[in-house]
Coordinates of C-alpha atoms and ligand atoms in Angstrom, one line a residue:
X1 CA 0.0 0.0 0.0
X2 CA 1.1 3.5 -0.6
X3 CA 2.1 6.1 2.0
X4 CA 0.8 8.9 -0.3
X5 CA -2.3 10.1 1.6
X6 CA -3.9 11.4 -1.5
X7 CA -3.7 8.2 -3.4
X8 CA -7.0 6.7 -4.3
X9 CA -7.5 4.1 -1.5
X10 CA -11.0 2.9 -1.5
X11 CA -14.0 3.6 -3.7
X12 CA -15.6 5.8 -1.0
X13 CA -14.6 9.5 -1.5
X14 CA -15.6 10.5 2.1
X15 CA -13.6 7.6 3.5
X16 CA -10.6 8.4 1.3
X17 CA -10.7 12.1 2.4
X18 CA -10.7 11.1 6.0
X19 CA -7.9 8.6 5.6
X20 CA -5.9 11.4 3.9
X21 CA -6.7 13.8 6.8
X22 CA -5.5 11.3 9.4
X23 CA -2.4 10.4 7.5
X24 CA -1.4 14.0 7.1
X25 CA -1.9 14.4 10.9
X26 CA -0.1 11.3 12.0
X27 CA 2.5 10.7 9.2
X28 CA 2.5 6.9 9.1
X29 CA 5.2 5.1 7.1
X30 CA 2.6 2.8 5.5
X31 CA -1.2 2.6 5.2
X32 CA -3.0 -0.8 5.1
X33 CA -6.7 -1.0 4.3
X34 CA -7.8 -4.2 6.0
X35 CA -9.8 -6.6 3.8
X36 CA -10.7 -9.0 6.6
X37 CA -9.4 -12.1 4.7
X38 CA -7.8 -15.1 6.4
X39 CA -4.6 -14.4 4.3
X40 CA -4.4 -10.9 5.8
X41 CA -4.9 -12.3 9.3
X42 CA -2.1 -14.8 8.8
X43 CA 0.2 -12.1 7.4
X44 CA -0.6 -9.7 10.3
X45 CA -0.2 -12.5 12.9
X46 CA 3.2 -13.4 11.5
X47 CA 4.3 -9.7 11.7
X48 CA 2.9 -9.5 15.3
X49 CA 4.8 -12.6 16.3
X50 CA 8.0 -11.2 14.7
X51 CA 7.7 -7.9 16.6
X52 CA 6.9 -9.6 19.9
X53 CA 3.3 -8.3 20.1
X54 CA 1.9 -11.8 20.1
X55 CA 3.5 -15.0 21.5
X56 CA 2.4 -18.2 19.8
X57 CA 0.9 -20.8 22.1
X58 CA 1.4 -24.5 21.8
X59 CA -0.2 -25.4 18.4
X60 CA -1.1 -28.9 19.6
X61 CA -2.8 -27.7 22.8
X62 CA -4.2 -24.4 21.5
X63 CA -4.2 -24.3 17.7
X64 CA -4.4 -20.8 16.3
X65 CA -4.0 -19.2 19.7
X66 CA -1.7 -16.3 20.8
X67 CA -0.8 -14.5 24.0
X68 CA -0.5 -10.7 24.2
X69 CA 1.0 -9.0 27.2
X70 CA -0.1 -5.4 27.5
X71 CA 1.9 -2.7 29.2
X72 CA 1.4 -3.3 33.0
X73 CA 0.0 0.3 33.3
X74 CA -2.6 -0.4 30.6
X75 CA -4.7 -3.4 31.7
X76 CA -8.3 -2.0 32.0
X77 CA -10.6 0.7 30.9
X78 CA -9.8 4.1 32.3
X79 CA -13.0 5.9 33.2
X80 CA -11.3 9.0 34.7
X81 CA -9.9 9.9 31.2
X82 CA -13.0 9.0 29.2
X83 CA -14.9 12.0 27.9
X84 CA -18.1 12.8 26.2
X85 CA -17.4 15.9 24.1
X86 CA -20.6 17.8 23.4
X87 CA -20.7 21.6 22.7
X88 CA -23.1 21.9 25.7
X89 CA -21.8 20.4 29.0
X90 CA -25.4 19.6 30.1
X91 CA -25.7 17.2 27.2
X92 CA -23.0 15.0 28.8
X93 CA -24.7 15.1 32.2
X94 CA -23.4 14.5 35.7
X95 CA -22.3 10.9 35.2
X96 CA -19.9 11.7 32.3
X97 CA -16.6 13.5 32.2
X98 CA -16.9 16.3 29.8
X99 CA -14.5 18.2 27.5
X100 CA -15.4 20.9 25.0
X101 CA -15.1 19.4 21.4
X102 CA -12.6 22.1 20.3
X103 CA -10.4 21.5 23.3
X104 CA -10.5 17.8 22.8
X105 CA -9.7 17.9 19.1
X106 CA -6.8 20.3 19.8
X107 CA -5.4 18.5 22.7
X108 CA -5.6 15.0 21.1
X109 CA -4.6 16.4 17.7
X110 CA -1.4 17.7 19.2
X111 CA -0.7 14.3 20.8
X112 CA -1.4 12.5 17.5
X113 CA 0.7 14.8 15.4
X114 CA 3.3 12.7 13.6
X115 CA 2.7 9.9 16.2
X116 CA 2.6 7.2 13.5
X117 CA 6.0 8.1 12.0
X118 CA 7.8 4.9 11.1
X119 CA 4.6 2.9 11.9
X120 CA 1.9 1.3 9.9
X121 CA -1.6 2.8 9.9
X122 CA -4.3 0.2 9.7
X123 CA -7.7 1.3 8.3
X124 CA -10.3 -1.1 9.6
X125 CA -13.8 -0.9 8.1
X126 CA -16.3 -2.9 10.1
X127 CA -20.0 -3.6 10.6
X128 CA -21.8 -3.8 13.9
X129 CA -24.8 -6.1 13.6
X130 CA -25.6 -9.0 11.3
X131 CA -24.7 -8.3 7.7
X132 CA -28.0 -7.5 5.9
X133 CA -29.7 -6.4 9.1
X134 CA -31.6 -3.1 8.8
X135 CA -30.2 -2.3 12.2
X136 CA -26.5 -2.8 11.3
X137 CA -24.2 0.2 11.4
X138 CA -20.8 0.8 9.7
X139 CA -17.7 2.2 11.5
X140 CA -14.1 2.6 10.4
X141 CA -11.3 2.5 12.9
X142 CA -7.9 3.9 12.1
X143 CA -5.2 2.6 14.4
X144 CA -1.5 2.1 14.6
X145 CA -1.9 -1.1 16.7
X146 CA -1.6 -4.5 15.0
X147 CA -3.1 -6.1 18.1
X148 CA -6.2 -3.8 17.6
X149 CA -6.4 -4.8 13.9
X150 CA -6.3 -8.5 14.7
X151 CA -8.7 -8.2 17.6
X152 CA -11.2 -6.2 15.5
X153 CA -11.2 -9.0 12.9
X154 CA -12.6 -11.3 15.7
X155 CA -14.9 -8.8 17.4
X156 CA -16.6 -7.3 14.3
X157 CA -17.5 -8.2 10.8
X158 CA -14.5 -6.5 9.3
X159 CA -13.0 -5.7 5.9
X160 CA -14.5 -6.0 2.4
X161 CA -18.0 -6.7 3.6
X162 CA -18.1 -3.4 5.5
X163 CA -16.8 -1.4 2.5
X164 CA -19.4 -3.1 0.3
X165 CA -22.2 -2.2 2.8
X166 CA -20.9 1.4 3.1
X167 CA -20.8 1.9 -0.6
X168 CA -20.3 5.7 -1.3
X169 CA -22.1 6.8 1.9
X170 CA -20.4 9.3 4.1
X171 CA -22.4 8.0 7.1
X172 CA -20.0 5.9 9.2
X173 CA -18.5 6.2 12.6
X174 CA -14.9 7.6 12.4
X175 CA -12.7 6.1 15.1
X176 CA -9.1 7.3 15.4
X177 CA -6.8 5.4 17.7
X178 CA -3.2 6.2 18.4
X179 CA -1.1 4.1 20.8
X180 CA 1.5 6.8 21.5
X181 CA 3.9 5.8 24.2
X182 CA 1.3 4.5 26.7
X183 CA 2.1 7.2 29.2
X184 CA -1.0 7.3 31.4
X185 CA -0.6 11.1 31.6
X186 CA -1.3 11.2 27.9
X187 CA -4.3 8.8 27.8
X188 CA -7.6 10.2 26.7
X189 CA -10.7 8.5 25.2
X190 CA -12.9 11.2 23.7
X191 CA -16.4 10.8 22.1
X192 CA -18.0 13.3 19.8
X193 CA -21.6 12.2 19.4
X194 CA -22.6 15.1 17.2
X195 CA -19.8 14.2 14.7
X196 CA -20.3 10.4 15.1
X197 CA -16.5 10.3 16.0
X198 CA -14.2 8.9 18.5
X199 CA -10.5 9.8 19.3
X200 CA -8.6 7.6 21.6
X201 CA -4.9 8.0 22.5
X202 CA -2.4 6.5 24.9
X203 CA -4.0 3.1 25.6
X204 CA -3.9 -0.2 23.7
X205 CA -6.3 -2.0 25.9
X206 CA -9.8 -3.5 25.2
X207 CA -12.6 -1.1 25.7
X208 CA -10.2 1.9 25.3
X209 CA -8.8 0.8 22.0
X210 CA -11.3 -1.5 20.2
X211 CA -13.4 1.5 19.3
X212 CA -16.3 -0.7 17.9
X213 CA -17.1 -1.9 21.4
X214 CA -17.9 0.4 24.3
X215 CA -17.0 3.6 22.4
X216 CA -19.2 3.1 19.3
X217 CA -21.7 0.3 20.1
X218 CA -22.6 1.9 23.5
X219 CA -21.5 5.5 24.0
X220 CA -22.1 6.8 20.5
X221 CA -24.9 4.2 19.7
X222 CA -26.8 5.2 22.9
X223 CA -26.9 8.7 21.5
X224 CA -28.0 7.5 18.1
X225 CA -30.6 5.3 19.7
X226 CA -32.2 8.2 21.5
X227 CA -32.3 10.3 18.3
X228 CA -33.6 7.4 16.2
X229 CA -35.9 5.7 18.7
X230 CA -34.0 2.6 19.8
X231 CA -31.7 1.6 22.6
X232 CA -28.1 0.5 22.9
X233 CA -27.5 -1.4 26.1
X234 CA -24.7 -3.2 28.1
X235 CA -26.7 -6.4 27.8
X236 CA -26.2 -10.1 27.1
X237 CA -28.9 -11.8 25.1
X238 CA -29.7 -15.4 25.7
X239 CA -32.3 -17.9 24.4
X240 CA -33.8 -20.5 26.8
X241 CA -35.5 -23.6 25.4
X242 CA -37.6 -25.4 27.9
X243 CA -38.2 -29.1 28.0
X244 CA -41.5 -28.5 26.0
X245 CA -39.4 -27.1 23.2
X246 CA -40.4 -23.4 23.5
X247 CA -37.6 -20.9 23.3
X248 CA -37.8 -17.5 25.0
X249 CA -35.2 -14.7 25.0
X250 CA -33.9 -12.7 27.9
X251 CA -31.7 -9.6 27.9
X252 CA -29.6 -8.8 31.0
X253 CA -27.6 -5.8 32.0
X254 CA -24.9 -6.4 34.6
X255 CA -21.9 -4.1 35.2
X256 CA -18.5 -5.1 33.9
X257 CA -17.2 -8.4 35.3
X258 CA -20.5 -9.2 36.9
X259 CA -21.5 -12.3 35.0
X260 CA -22.9 -11.5 31.5
X261 CA -20.6 -13.8 29.5
X262 CA -21.3 -16.6 32.1
X263 CA -25.1 -16.2 32.0
X264 CA -25.1 -15.9 28.2
X265 CA -23.6 -19.4 27.8
X266 CA -24.6 -21.2 31.0
X267 CA -24.9 -25.0 31.1
X268 CA -28.3 -26.1 32.4
X269 CA -28.3 -28.3 35.5
X270 CA -29.4 -31.8 34.4
X271 CA -31.9 -32.1 37.3
X272 CA -34.1 -29.4 35.6
X273 CA -34.8 -31.6 32.6
X274 CA -34.0 -31.0 29.0
X275 CA -33.3 -27.3 28.9
X276 CA -31.0 -25.8 26.3
X277 CA -29.3 -22.4 26.4
X278 CA -28.4 -20.4 23.3
X279 CA -26.1 -17.4 23.2
X280 CA -27.1 -14.4 21.0
X281 CA -24.7 -12.0 22.6
X282 CA -22.6 -11.6 25.8
X283 CA -22.0 -7.8 26.2
X284 CA -24.0 -5.5 24.1
X285 CA -27.6 -5.4 22.8
X286 CA -29.2 -3.1 20.4
X287 CA -33.0 -3.1 21.0
X288 CA -35.9 -1.9 18.9
X289 CA -39.6 -2.1 18.9
X290 CA -40.8 -4.6 16.3
X291 CA -43.9 -4.3 14.0
X292 CA -45.5 -6.8 16.5
X293 CA -45.2 -4.4 19.4
X294 CA -42.5 -6.4 21.1
X295 CA -39.0 -5.5 21.9
X296 CA -36.4 -7.1 19.5
X297 CA -32.7 -7.3 20.1
X298 CA -29.6 -7.9 18.0
X299 CA -26.0 -8.4 19.2
X300 CA -23.9 -6.0 17.2
X301 CA -20.7 -7.8 17.9
X302 CA -19.0 -10.8 16.2
X303 CA -16.9 -12.2 19.1
X304 CA -16.4 -12.2 22.8
X305 CA -13.9 -10.2 24.8
X306 CA -14.4 -12.2 28.0
X307 CA -12.9 -12.2 31.5
X308 CA -10.5 -15.1 31.9
X309 CA -10.1 -15.7 35.7
X310 CA -12.9 -17.8 37.1
X311 CA -13.6 -19.4 33.8
X312 CA -13.3 -23.2 34.2
X313 CA -14.8 -26.5 32.9
X314 CA -17.0 -26.4 36.0
X315 CA -18.2 -22.7 35.9
X316 CA -18.4 -22.3 32.1
X317 CA -17.6 -25.4 30.1
X318 CA -18.8 -23.8 26.8
X319 CA -16.3 -20.9 27.3
X320 CA -13.5 -23.4 27.9
X321 CA -14.3 -25.3 24.7
X322 CA -14.6 -22.0 22.8
X323 CA -11.1 -20.8 23.8
X324 CA -9.6 -24.1 22.8
X325 CA -8.6 -22.7 19.3
X326 CA -8.3 -19.5 17.2
X327 CA -8.3 -17.2 20.2
X328 CA -6.2 -14.3 21.5
X329 CA -5.4 -14.1 25.2
X330 CA -4.4 -10.9 26.9
X331 CA -2.5 -10.8 30.2
X332 CA -3.1 -14.5 31.2
X333 CA -0.3 -16.7 32.6
X334 CA 1.6 -19.1 30.4
X335 CA 2.6 -22.7 31.3
X336 CA 6.1 -24.0 30.4
X337 CA 4.6 -26.0 27.5
X338 CA 3.1 -23.0 25.9
X339 CA -0.5 -23.3 27.2
X340 CA -2.5 -20.8 29.2
X341 CA -3.4 -20.6 32.9
X342 CA -5.4 -18.3 35.2
X343 CA -6.8 -18.2 38.7
X344 CA -10.0 -20.3 39.0
X345 CA -9.1 -22.6 36.1
X346 CA -9.6 -26.3 36.8
X347 CA -6.0 -27.5 37.2
X348 CA -3.7 -26.2 39.9
X349 CA -0.9 -23.9 38.6
X350 CA 1.9 -26.1 37.1
X351 CA 5.5 -25.6 38.0
X352 CA 7.4 -23.2 35.9
X353 CA 4.4 -20.8 35.3
X354 CA 5.2 -17.5 33.7
X355 CA 2.9 -14.7 35.0
X356 CA 1.0 -12.1 33.0
X357 CA 4.0 -9.7 33.0
X358 CA 6.3 -12.5 31.6
X359 CA 8.1 -13.2 34.9
X360 CA 8.5 -16.6 36.6
X361 CA 5.7 -17.2 39.1
X362 CA 5.4 -19.3 42.2
X363 CA 2.5 -19.9 44.5
X364 CA 4.5 -18.2 47.3
X365 CA 4.9 -15.0 45.4
X366 CA 1.7 -13.6 46.7
X367 CA 0.7 -12.0 43.4
X368 CA -1.8 -13.3 40.9
X369 CA -0.4 -15.2 37.9
X370 CA -3.0 -13.9 35.5
X371 CA -4.2 -10.3 35.8
X372 CA -7.7 -10.1 37.4
X373 CA -8.9 -8.4 34.2
X374 CA -7.1 -10.7 31.8
X375 CA -9.3 -11.7 28.8
X376 CA -9.8 -14.0 25.9
X377 CA -10.9 -12.8 22.5
X378 CA -12.8 -15.4 20.6
X379 CA -15.0 -15.4 17.5
X380 CA -18.6 -16.2 18.3
X381 CA -18.6 -19.1 15.9
X382 CA -16.3 -20.9 18.3
X383 CA -19.2 -21.0 20.9
X384 CA -20.8 -24.4 21.0
X385 CA -24.0 -22.8 22.4
X386 CA -24.3 -20.1 19.7
X387 CA -27.9 -19.3 18.9
X388 CA -29.0 -20.1 15.3
X389 CA -30.5 -16.6 15.5
X390 CA -27.3 -14.8 16.4
X391 CA -27.0 -13.8 12.7
X392 CA -30.7 -13.2 12.3
X393 CA -31.1 -9.7 10.7
X394 CA -34.3 -9.0 12.7
X395 CA -32.8 -10.2 16.0
X396 CA -34.8 -12.0 18.7
X397 CA -37.9 -11.0 20.7
X398 CA -37.2 -10.2 24.3
X399 CA -39.5 -11.6 27.0
X400 CA -37.7 -10.3 30.1
X401 CA -35.1 -7.6 30.9
X402 CA -32.9 -8.3 33.9
X403 CA -30.7 -5.9 35.8
X404 CA -28.1 -7.2 38.2
X405 CA -25.3 -6.1 40.3
X406 CA -22.6 -7.5 42.6
X407 CA -23.9 -6.9 46.1
X408 CA -22.7 -8.7 49.2
X409 CA -25.9 -7.5 51.1
X410 CA -29.4 -6.1 50.6
X411 CA -30.3 -7.2 47.1
X412 CA -32.2 -10.5 47.0
X413 CA -31.4 -13.3 44.5
X414 CA -34.3 -12.1 42.4
X415 CA -36.8 -9.3 42.6
X416 CA -39.6 -8.6 40.1
X417 CA -40.8 -5.1 39.4
X418 CA -44.5 -4.4 39.4
X419 CA -44.5 -2.1 36.3
X420 CA -42.3 -0.7 33.6
X421 CA -41.7 2.5 35.6
X422 CA -40.8 0.5 38.7
X423 CA -38.4 -1.6 36.5
X424 CA -36.8 1.5 35.1
X425 CA -36.3 2.8 38.6
X426 CA -34.7 -0.5 39.7
X427 CA -32.3 -0.3 36.8
X428 CA -31.7 3.5 37.3
X429 CA -30.8 3.1 40.9
X430 CA -29.0 -0.2 40.9
X431 CA -25.7 -0.5 42.8
X432 CA -22.8 -2.7 42.3
X433 CA -19.3 -3.3 43.7
X434 CA -16.6 -2.1 41.4
X435 CA -14.4 -4.7 39.7
X436 CA -11.0 -5.0 38.0
X437 CA -12.6 -4.3 34.6
X438 CA -11.9 -0.6 35.2
X439 CA -8.9 1.0 36.8
X440 CA -9.4 2.2 40.4
X441 CA -10.5 0.7 43.7
X442 CA -12.2 -2.7 43.6
X443 CA -15.2 -3.7 45.8
X444 CA -16.8 -0.3 46.5
X445 CA -20.5 -0.1 45.9
X446 CA -21.4 2.6 43.4
X447 CA -24.7 3.4 41.6
X448 CA -24.4 2.0 38.1
X449 CA -27.6 2.8 36.3
X450 CA -28.6 0.0 33.9
X451 CA -24.9 -1.1 34.0
X452 CA -24.3 2.0 31.8
X453 CA -22.6 4.4 34.2
X454 CA -19.4 4.3 32.2
X455 CA -21.1 3.8 28.8
X456 CA -24.1 6.2 28.5
X457 CA -23.0 8.7 25.8
X458 CA -25.4 11.5 27.0
X459 CA -27.2 13.0 30.0
X460 CA -28.3 10.2 32.3
X461 CA -31.6 11.9 33.1
X462 CA -32.4 12.1 29.4
X463 CA -31.4 8.4 29.2
X464 CA -33.9 7.5 31.9
X465 CA -36.6 9.5 30.1
X466 CA -35.8 7.6 26.9
X467 CA -36.3 4.3 28.8
X468 CA -39.7 5.6 30.0
X469 CA -40.7 6.8 26.6
X470 CA -39.7 3.4 25.0
X471 CA -41.8 1.6 27.6
X472 CA -44.8 3.7 26.8
X473 CA -44.4 2.8 23.1
X474 CA -44.0 -1.0 23.5
X475 CA -47.4 -2.6 23.4
X476 CA -46.0 -5.9 24.8
X477 CA -43.2 -4.8 27.1
X478 CA -40.8 -7.3 28.6
X479 CA -41.2 -7.9 32.3
X480 CA -38.3 -6.3 34.3
X481 CA -36.4 -8.1 37.1
X482 CA -33.4 -7.5 39.3
X483 CA -31.0 -10.3 40.3
X484 CA -28.0 -10.7 42.6
X485 CA -25.8 -13.8 42.3
X486 CA -23.2 -12.3 44.7
X487 CA -24.9 -12.1 48.2
X488 CA -22.6 -13.3 51.0
X489 CA -23.2 -14.8 54.4
X490 CA -21.6 -13.8 57.6
X491 CA -18.4 -15.7 56.7
X492 CA -18.0 -14.0 53.4
X493 CA -19.2 -17.0 51.3
X494 CA -21.6 -16.6 48.4
X495 CA -25.0 -17.9 49.6
X496 CA -26.2 -18.9 46.1
X497 CA -24.1 -21.3 44.0
X498 CA -24.5 -19.3 40.8
X499 CA -23.4 -20.1 37.3
X500 CA -25.5 -22.9 35.7
X501 CA -27.8 -22.9 38.8
X502 CA -28.9 -19.4 37.8
X503 CA -31.2 -21.1 35.3
X504 CA -33.5 -21.9 38.3
X505 CA -34.0 -18.2 38.7
X506 CA -34.6 -17.6 35.0
X507 CA -37.1 -20.4 35.1
X508 CA -39.0 -18.7 37.9
X509 CA -39.1 -15.5 35.8
X510 CA -40.6 -17.4 32.8
X511 CA -43.1 -19.0 35.2
X512 CA -44.1 -15.6 36.4
X513 CA -44.5 -14.4 32.8
X514 CA -46.7 -17.4 32.0
X515 CA -48.7 -16.8 35.2
X516 CA -47.8 -20.2 36.6
X517 CA -46.6 -18.9 40.0
X518 CA -47.8 -15.9 42.0
X519 CA -44.7 -14.8 43.9
X520 CA -44.6 -13.1 47.2
X521 CA -45.0 -9.3 47.5
X522 CA -42.6 -7.2 49.5
X523 CA -42.6 -3.4 49.8
X524 CA -39.9 -3.2 47.1
X525 CA -41.0 -5.9 44.6
X526 CA -42.0 -9.5 44.2
X527 CA -39.8 -12.4 45.2
X528 CA -40.4 -16.2 44.8
X529 CA -42.9 -17.6 47.3
X530 CA -41.8 -20.7 49.3
X531 CA -41.6 -23.6 46.9
X532 CA -41.7 -21.6 43.7
X533 CA -37.9 -21.8 42.9
X534 CA -37.2 -25.2 41.4
X535 CA -34.5 -26.6 43.7
X536 CA -34.6 -30.1 42.3
X537 CA -31.1 -31.7 42.6
X538 CA -29.6 -28.6 44.3
X539 CA -28.0 -28.9 47.7
X540 CA -28.8 -25.7 49.5
X541 CA -29.9 -25.4 53.1
X542 CA -33.2 -23.6 54.0
X543 CA -31.1 -21.1 55.9
X544 CA -29.0 -20.3 52.8
X545 CA -32.1 -20.0 50.7
X546 CA -33.7 -17.6 53.2
X547 CA -30.6 -15.5 53.2
X548 CA -30.5 -15.4 49.4
X549 CA -34.1 -14.3 49.1
X550 CA -34.4 -12.0 52.2
X551 CA -35.6 -8.4 51.8
X552 CA -34.4 -6.8 55.0
X553 CA -36.2 -3.5 55.8
X554 CA -33.2 -2.0 57.6
X555 CA -30.9 -2.7 54.7
X556 CA -33.5 -1.4 52.3
X557 CA -33.9 1.9 54.2
X558 CA -30.2 2.5 53.6
X559 CA -30.5 1.4 50.0
X560 CA -33.4 3.7 49.2
X561 CA -31.6 6.6 50.9
X562 CA -28.5 6.0 48.8
X563 CA -30.7 5.7 45.7
X564 CA -32.4 9.0 46.5
X565 CA -29.1 10.8 46.8
X566 CA -28.0 9.5 43.4
X567 CA -31.3 10.5 41.8
X568 CA -31.0 14.0 43.4
X569 CA -27.5 14.4 42.0
X570 CA -28.8 14.1 38.4
X571 CA -30.6 17.5 38.6
X572 CA -33.2 18.9 36.3
X573 CA -33.2 16.2 33.7
X574 CA -34.4 13.5 36.2
X575 CA -37.9 12.4 35.1
X576 CA -40.5 13.1 37.8
X577 CA -42.0 9.6 37.4
X578 CA -38.9 8.1 38.9
X579 CA -38.9 10.5 41.9
X580 CA -42.6 9.7 42.5
X581 CA -42.0 5.9 42.2
X582 CA -39.1 6.1 44.6
X583 CA -41.2 8.0 47.1
X584 CA -43.9 5.4 46.8
X585 CA -41.5 2.6 47.6
X586 CA -40.1 4.5 50.6
X587 CA -43.7 5.0 51.9
X588 CA -44.4 1.3 51.5
X589 CA -41.2 0.3 53.2
X590 CA -42.0 2.6 56.1
X591 CA -45.2 0.6 56.3
Ligands
LIG1 P1 -17.5 -7.8 31.1 O1 -16.9 -8.6 30.0 O2 -16.5 -7.0 31.9 O3 -18.6 -7.0 30.7 O4 -17.9 -8.9 32.2 P2 -19.2 -9.9 32.3 O5 -20.4 -9.2 32.9 O6 -19.4 -10.6 31.0 O7 -18.7 -11.0 33.5 P3 -18.3 -12.5 33.4 O8 -19.4 -13.4 33.0 O9 -17.0 -12.5 32.6 O10 -18.0 -12.8 34.9 C1 -17.1 -12.0 35.7 C2 -16.6 -12.7 36.9 O11 -17.8 -13.1 37.7 C3 -15.9 -14.0 36.6 O12 -14.8 -14.2 37.5 C4 -17.0 -15.1 36.9 O13 -16.4 -16.3 37.2 C5 -17.8 -14.5 38.0 N1 -19.2 -15.0 37.9 C6 -20.0 -15.0 36.8 N2 -21.2 -15.5 37.1 C7 -21.2 -15.8 38.5 C8 -22.2 -16.4 39.4 O14 -23.3 -16.7 39.0 N3 -21.8 -16.5 40.7 C9 -20.5 -16.1 41.1 N4 -20.2 -16.2 42.4 N5 -19.6 -15.6 40.3 C10 -19.9 -15.4 39.0
LIG2 C1 -16.3 -4.2 30.2 O1 -15.5 -3.6 30.9 O2 -17.6 -4.1 30.4 C2 -15.9 -5.1 29.1 C3 -14.4 -5.1 28.7 O3 -16.7 -5.7 28.4 S1 -14.0 -3.7 27.8 O4 -14.1 -4.1 26.4 O5 -12.6 -3.3 28.1 O6 -14.9 -2.6 28.0
LIG3 MN1 -18.8 -5.4 29.3

């Protein structure tokens, strides 16, 4: 490929002009327009191995698999330096960091100036959503990271197909990513919703650098969704086929590292009979109202960027099979025979383990061998539980929406809302303990509305209003539930076994939707009445079950107070319906 920025590069004039602009700014040595072919993947992989960006794993044990070690200062999303850049600060709202667009373009432009000198600039056209779907959207990411280029081929439908879909249109997301020198002081992830553009500098990691994912498919897409009348959500989408052969779909929003990938591919407990679970998506859902008045969802992604630690043949056998071949691993540990290892995997750590930084590791060293936010990157076609509708252009109809956080106390295993507004309030005020998926302190409860706190691309009060408006337009709205797999007993142990056993909770939800069980009302929502949760084949003591389902008024008074403070912090855009519903719950709790 030529380094002359004005040379005719693609058949799209708007794209060519933008490539030229970026090349003039960043001065790369070479420009590569990615075509998405297997030959191109092989060529880039060979280059990445030669330059030490990828380490080949044992081809007998993990065919087609490679390990990437990121800079140890660059291992998770960095929310403190993630900005929504709207001309008007109020459009970003209180939950986003804001920078004026001119300031952001100037600041990042200065950092990007000549930053690709001597490097290759990859132009990555990609599609979010099944090819041929009326809901699919095109983006182009320009990056100087070969790891990003290879990851994007797994995570999106990338290359020629995207250029074909784009045609001569000028409507595509423009994502510019410059690795720079990975100095955290010069790390900024800026979103320009009005321009449908993203500029990201100074990080090579996951959600900071794969601009299709959180930056486009959530922050920018949530903005587009509000304008165009649909929703972009941090949700898994899963199909559940019951022993009678009926399949229903559920969408669930849990914060980062709180169980979406696991729920999306869970293995049903045999004692429940012949259930089958199908993954449509594990992280992001785009939701629209269908002509039938139901809510329909597509997964815009093409692969999974999943948390490695804790993944085992016991907790998630589908994921273990999926990462057996053709996968990238980031910041996991490596065994002496060139295989991978992480905490919570089935086998104990072998002797001679190399940790995520590339140093010899021993059990006595006190540090983790794999980084807690180490990840696998795998094409969705590797998933043995992939839904036959994952590529369906229309998506799948959603019967229930679930919100869930990581809460050691307060939140019961499952709680059903009594109306759409109540469900929106549940989501809007949900709390969760922070995890290693983002830089910063781990284990602190923070409000994470709809699991979108770091991902909503506009004013959160307007986002809640959009949820309420959508509900009013759906003639057959999904039921809304709240779950908590992470409640602990006095000794710090989880009271609910989780993982595959979570199907028991989903089954209760479907029974509620079908009117087969009546539940038990509490002041804050409906929980399973005694006997309604199918516990067949599960060893759980009555005491544990009681702890899992308890709605404790003292804990809830604190919860509702904390929720009220969060709602108040939003200011003028907070919809009055939510304040009113919150007051109603507080009154009911007071008795
Ligand atoms: P992101 O990719 O960051 O958005 O995370 P995610 O929501 O997909 O979370 P994931 O399924 O990867 O799970 C994160 C961590 O939670 C892993 O260490 C899992 O082992 C653990 N986990 C998932 N489901 C359960 C559960 O039901 N119970 C318990 N105790 N842990 C779980
Ligand atoms: C998350 O943090 O929610 C992730 C990983 O799914 S990242 O792609 O880094 O955002
Ligand atoms: Mn996520």
